[in-house]
Short mmCIF file of C-alpha atoms and ligand atoms in Angstrom, two decimals:
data_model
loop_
_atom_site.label_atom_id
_atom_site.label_comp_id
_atom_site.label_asym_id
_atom_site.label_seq_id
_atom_site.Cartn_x
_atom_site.Cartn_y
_atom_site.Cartn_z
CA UNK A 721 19.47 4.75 14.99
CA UNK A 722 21.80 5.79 12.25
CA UNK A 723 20.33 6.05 9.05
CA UNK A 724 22.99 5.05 6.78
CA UNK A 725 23.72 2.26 9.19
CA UNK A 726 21.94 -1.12 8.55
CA UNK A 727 19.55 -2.77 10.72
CA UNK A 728 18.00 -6.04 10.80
CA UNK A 729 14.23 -6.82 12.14
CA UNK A 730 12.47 -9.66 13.13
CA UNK A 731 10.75 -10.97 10.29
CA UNK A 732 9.75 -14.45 8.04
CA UNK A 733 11.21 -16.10 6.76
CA UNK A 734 14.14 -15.04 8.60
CA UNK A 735 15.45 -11.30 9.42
CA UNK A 736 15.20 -8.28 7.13
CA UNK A 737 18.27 -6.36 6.65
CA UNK A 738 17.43 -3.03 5.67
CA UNK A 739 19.05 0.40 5.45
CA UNK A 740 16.86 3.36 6.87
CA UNK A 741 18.17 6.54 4.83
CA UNK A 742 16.86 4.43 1.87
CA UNK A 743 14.22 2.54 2.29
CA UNK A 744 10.85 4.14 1.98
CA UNK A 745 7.47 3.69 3.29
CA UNK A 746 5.23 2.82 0.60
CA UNK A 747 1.39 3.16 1.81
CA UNK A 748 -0.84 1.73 -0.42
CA UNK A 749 -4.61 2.95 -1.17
CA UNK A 750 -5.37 4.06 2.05
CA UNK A 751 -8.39 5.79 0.63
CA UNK A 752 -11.86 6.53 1.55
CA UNK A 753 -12.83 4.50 -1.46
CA UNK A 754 -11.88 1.21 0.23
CA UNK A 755 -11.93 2.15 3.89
CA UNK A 756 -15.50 3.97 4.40
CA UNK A 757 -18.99 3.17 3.42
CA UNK A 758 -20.36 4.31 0.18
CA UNK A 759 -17.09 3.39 -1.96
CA UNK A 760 -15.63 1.42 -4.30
CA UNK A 761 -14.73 -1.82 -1.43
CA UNK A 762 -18.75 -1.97 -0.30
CA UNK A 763 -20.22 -1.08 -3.92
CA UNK A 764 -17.79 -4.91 -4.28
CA UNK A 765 -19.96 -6.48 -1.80
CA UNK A 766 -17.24 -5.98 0.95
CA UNK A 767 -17.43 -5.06 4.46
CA UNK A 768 -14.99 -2.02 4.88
CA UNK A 769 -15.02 -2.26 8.90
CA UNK A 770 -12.30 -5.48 8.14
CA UNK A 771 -9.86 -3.00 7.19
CA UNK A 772 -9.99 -0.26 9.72
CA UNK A 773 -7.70 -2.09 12.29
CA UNK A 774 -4.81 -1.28 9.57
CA UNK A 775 -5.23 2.59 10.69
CA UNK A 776 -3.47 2.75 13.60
CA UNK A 777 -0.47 0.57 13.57
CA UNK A 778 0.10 2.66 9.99
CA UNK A 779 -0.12 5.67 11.51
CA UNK A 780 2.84 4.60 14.24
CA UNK A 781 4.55 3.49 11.76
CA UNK A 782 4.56 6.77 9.55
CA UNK A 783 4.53 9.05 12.75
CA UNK A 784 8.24 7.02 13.00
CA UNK A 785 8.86 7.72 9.01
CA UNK A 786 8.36 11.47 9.21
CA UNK A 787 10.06 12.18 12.70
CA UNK A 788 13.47 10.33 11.29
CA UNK A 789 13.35 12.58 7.82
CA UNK A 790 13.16 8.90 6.16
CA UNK A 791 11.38 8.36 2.63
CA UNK A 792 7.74 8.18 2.34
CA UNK A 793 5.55 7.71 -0.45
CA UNK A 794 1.44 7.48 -1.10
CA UNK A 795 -0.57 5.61 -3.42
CA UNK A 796 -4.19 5.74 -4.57
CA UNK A 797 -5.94 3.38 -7.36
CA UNK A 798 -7.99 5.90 -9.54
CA UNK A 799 -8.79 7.23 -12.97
CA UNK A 800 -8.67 10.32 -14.75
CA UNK A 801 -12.37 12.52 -15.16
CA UNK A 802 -12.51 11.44 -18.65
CA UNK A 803 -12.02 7.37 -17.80
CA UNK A 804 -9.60 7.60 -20.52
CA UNK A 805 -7.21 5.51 -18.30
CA UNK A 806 -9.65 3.17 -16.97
CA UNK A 807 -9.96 -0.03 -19.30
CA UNK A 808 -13.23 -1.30 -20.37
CA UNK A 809 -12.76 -4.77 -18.60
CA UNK A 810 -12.22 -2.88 -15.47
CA UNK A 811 -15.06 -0.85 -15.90
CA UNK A 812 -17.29 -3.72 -16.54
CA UNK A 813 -15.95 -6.38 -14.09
CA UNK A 814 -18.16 -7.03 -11.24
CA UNK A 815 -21.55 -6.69 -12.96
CA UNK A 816 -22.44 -4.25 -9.99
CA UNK A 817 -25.30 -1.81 -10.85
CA UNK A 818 -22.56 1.56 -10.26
CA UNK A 819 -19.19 0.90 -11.77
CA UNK A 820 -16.04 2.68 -11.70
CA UNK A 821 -16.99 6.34 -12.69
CA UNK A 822 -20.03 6.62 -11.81
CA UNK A 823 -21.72 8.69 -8.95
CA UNK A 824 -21.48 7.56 -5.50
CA UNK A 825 -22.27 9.07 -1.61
CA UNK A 826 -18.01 10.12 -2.20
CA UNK A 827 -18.55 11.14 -5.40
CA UNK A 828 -17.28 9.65 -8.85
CA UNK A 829 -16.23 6.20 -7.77
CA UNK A 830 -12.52 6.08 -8.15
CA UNK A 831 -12.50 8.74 -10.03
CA UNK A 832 -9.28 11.14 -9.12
CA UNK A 833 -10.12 14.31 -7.40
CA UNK A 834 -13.14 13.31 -5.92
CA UNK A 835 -13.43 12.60 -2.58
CA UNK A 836 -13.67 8.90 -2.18
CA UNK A 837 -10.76 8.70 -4.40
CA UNK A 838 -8.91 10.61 -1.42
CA UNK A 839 -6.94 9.29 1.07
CA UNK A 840 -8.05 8.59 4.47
CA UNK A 841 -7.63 12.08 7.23
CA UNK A 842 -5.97 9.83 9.42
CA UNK A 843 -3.32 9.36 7.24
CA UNK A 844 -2.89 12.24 4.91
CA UNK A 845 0.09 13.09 3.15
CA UNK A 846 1.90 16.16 3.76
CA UNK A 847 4.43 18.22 1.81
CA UNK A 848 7.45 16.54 0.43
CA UNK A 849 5.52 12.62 0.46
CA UNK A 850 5.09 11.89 -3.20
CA UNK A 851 1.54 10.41 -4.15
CA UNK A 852 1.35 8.15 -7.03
CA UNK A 853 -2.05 7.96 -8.79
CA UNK A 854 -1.65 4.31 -10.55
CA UNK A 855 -4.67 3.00 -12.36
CA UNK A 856 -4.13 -0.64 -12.12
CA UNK A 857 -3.60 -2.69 -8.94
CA UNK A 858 -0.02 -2.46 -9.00
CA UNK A 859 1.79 0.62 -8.28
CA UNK A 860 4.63 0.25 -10.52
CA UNK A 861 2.31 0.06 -13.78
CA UNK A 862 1.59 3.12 -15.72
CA UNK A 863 3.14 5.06 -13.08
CA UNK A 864 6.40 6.79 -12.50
CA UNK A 865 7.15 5.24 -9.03
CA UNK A 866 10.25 3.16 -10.43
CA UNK A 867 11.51 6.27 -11.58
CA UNK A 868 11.09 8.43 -8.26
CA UNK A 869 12.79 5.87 -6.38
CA UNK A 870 15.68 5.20 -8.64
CA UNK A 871 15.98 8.90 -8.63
CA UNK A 872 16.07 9.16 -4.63
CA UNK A 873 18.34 6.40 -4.63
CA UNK A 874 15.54 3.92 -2.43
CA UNK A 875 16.54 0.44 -2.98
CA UNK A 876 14.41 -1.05 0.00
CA UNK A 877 10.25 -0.40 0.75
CA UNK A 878 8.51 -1.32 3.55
CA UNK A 879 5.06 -2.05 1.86
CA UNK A 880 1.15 -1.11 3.86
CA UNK A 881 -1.89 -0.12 2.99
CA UNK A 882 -4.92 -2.05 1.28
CA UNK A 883 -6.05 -5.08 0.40
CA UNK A 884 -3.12 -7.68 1.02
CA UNK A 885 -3.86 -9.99 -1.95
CA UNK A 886 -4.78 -7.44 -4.52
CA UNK A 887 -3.11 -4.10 -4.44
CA UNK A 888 -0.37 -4.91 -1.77
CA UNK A 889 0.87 -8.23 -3.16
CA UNK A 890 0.45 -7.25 -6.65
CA UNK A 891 2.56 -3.95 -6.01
CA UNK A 892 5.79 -6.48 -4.05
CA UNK A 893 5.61 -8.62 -6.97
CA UNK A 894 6.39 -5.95 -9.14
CA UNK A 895 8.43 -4.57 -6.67
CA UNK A 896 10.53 -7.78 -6.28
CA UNK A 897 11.06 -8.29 -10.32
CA UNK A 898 12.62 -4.32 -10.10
CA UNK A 899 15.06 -5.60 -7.80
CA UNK A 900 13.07 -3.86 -4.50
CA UNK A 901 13.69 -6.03 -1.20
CA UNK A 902 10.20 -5.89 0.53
CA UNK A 903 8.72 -5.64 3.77
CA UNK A 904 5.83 -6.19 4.65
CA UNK A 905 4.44 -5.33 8.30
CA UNK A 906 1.24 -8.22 8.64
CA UNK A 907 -0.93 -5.45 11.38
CA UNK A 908 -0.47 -2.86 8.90
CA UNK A 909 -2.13 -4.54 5.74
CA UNK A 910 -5.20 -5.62 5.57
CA UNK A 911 -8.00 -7.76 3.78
CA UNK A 912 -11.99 -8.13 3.28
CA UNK A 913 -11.38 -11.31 3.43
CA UNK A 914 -9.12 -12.87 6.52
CA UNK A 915 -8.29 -16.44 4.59
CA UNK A 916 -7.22 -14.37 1.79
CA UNK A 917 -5.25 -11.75 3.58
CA UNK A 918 -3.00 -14.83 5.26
CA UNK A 919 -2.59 -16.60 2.10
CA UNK A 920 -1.99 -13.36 0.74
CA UNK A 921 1.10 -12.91 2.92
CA UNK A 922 2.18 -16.74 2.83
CA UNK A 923 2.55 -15.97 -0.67
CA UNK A 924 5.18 -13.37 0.07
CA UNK A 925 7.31 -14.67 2.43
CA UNK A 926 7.15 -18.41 0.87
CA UNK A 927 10.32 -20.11 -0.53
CA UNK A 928 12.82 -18.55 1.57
CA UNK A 929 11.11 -14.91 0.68
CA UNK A 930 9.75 -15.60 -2.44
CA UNK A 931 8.77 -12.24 -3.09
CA UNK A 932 9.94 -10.27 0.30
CA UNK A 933 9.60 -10.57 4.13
CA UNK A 934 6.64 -10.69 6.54
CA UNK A 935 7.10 -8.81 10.15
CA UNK A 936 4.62 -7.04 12.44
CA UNK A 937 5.27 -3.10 13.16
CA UNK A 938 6.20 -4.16 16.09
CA UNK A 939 9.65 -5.43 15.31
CA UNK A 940 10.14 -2.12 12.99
CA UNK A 941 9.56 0.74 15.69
CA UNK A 942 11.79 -1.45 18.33
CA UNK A 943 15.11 -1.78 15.81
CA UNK A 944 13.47 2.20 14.82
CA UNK A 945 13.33 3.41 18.06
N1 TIU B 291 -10.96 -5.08 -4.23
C1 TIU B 291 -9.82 -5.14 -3.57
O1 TIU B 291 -9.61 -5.98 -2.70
N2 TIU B 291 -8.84 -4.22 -3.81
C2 TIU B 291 -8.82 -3.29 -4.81
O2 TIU B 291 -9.66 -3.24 -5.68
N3 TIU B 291 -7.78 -2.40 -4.77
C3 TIU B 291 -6.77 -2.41 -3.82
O3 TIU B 291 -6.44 -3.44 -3.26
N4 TIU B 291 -6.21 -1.26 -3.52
#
């Protein structure tokens, strides 16, 4: 693999052409918060065991990302101590008993520097992977992301992490309107809820790629490789 050469993977709704030496690996919320009891994903009602199958094919696919020197970038949804960023509509939503903020088994629930805010050991950043802390479902919002990438020259993500129809789709939307061409591996997002998780990717790769391409990891380490 050359990585100023392009390449083109097996994908829907037909093959994505993509660049390596700039397109980045964008992992989204892989944090304790949504993947392990006692966070923000069960204090929702949800069963976090759904997304652990997302682990592994991730960590192939950023095992590949790191040993070819190729972009990668973190993101976790969180607030500051003081809530300042968190709006009130968030904070209410829900009607759960603990609410953003407030004490949990992993500390202040999505609160940044606390431990459920974290992201998951399997998966940890190391030096030189930016981490965006974005405080809305989208990682673009309120965040300098855009402004990383531009800077890096990255022009093409391939988009993981958690949960497919909220922070996942909402982040390629506003990927897409930037003028991002998006990827998105199905094993290596993933969903409380399976019917939503497939519309959540119909969505995407609808209308001749509506908003970006669907693949499996697959497809990405064999072109990779
Ligand atoms: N609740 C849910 O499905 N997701 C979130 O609240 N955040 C992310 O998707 N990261």
């Amino acid at each position: 693999m050359k990585a100023g050469k392009m390449i083109a993977v097996e994908a829907e709704p037909y093959p994505f052409e993509f660049t390596p030496a700039v397109c980045a690996l964008l992992i989204i919320d892989m944090q304790r918060d949504f993947l392990e009891p006692g966070g923000f994903g069960e204090m929702l009602g949800n069963d976090v065991s759904k997304l652990r199958r997302t682990i592994e094919p991730n960590q192939k696919l950023l095992a590949v990302w790191r040993a070819k020197k190729l972009p990668v970038l973190h993101t976790r949804e969180g607030h500051r101590p003081d809530l300042g960023c968190l709006p009130p509509a968030k904070k209410i939503r829900g009607r759960s008993l603990a609410t953003i903020g407030d004490p949990g088994p992993m500390g202040r629930i999505l609160v940044r520097g606390e431990a459920g805010h974290d992201i998951i050991p399997e998966l940890y950043p190391v030096f030189g992977e930016a981490v965006i802390d974005k405080p809305g479902k989208g990682a673009f919002y309120a965040t300098d992301l855009h402004a990383i990438l531009m800077n890096r020259g990255i022009k093409q993500l391939i988009v993981t992490g958690v949960t497919t129809e909220v922070c996942v789709n909402t982040t390629v939307r506003e990927a897409n309107d930037r003028g991002y061409d998006c990827l998105v591996p199905e094993d290596c997002v993933g969903s409380y809820f399976s019917d939503l998780h497939e519309a959540g990717l119909k969505m995407i790769k609808a209308q001749g790629g509506i908003f970006g391409w669907v693949s499996h990891s697959k497809h990405i380490l064999k072109v990779l490789n």
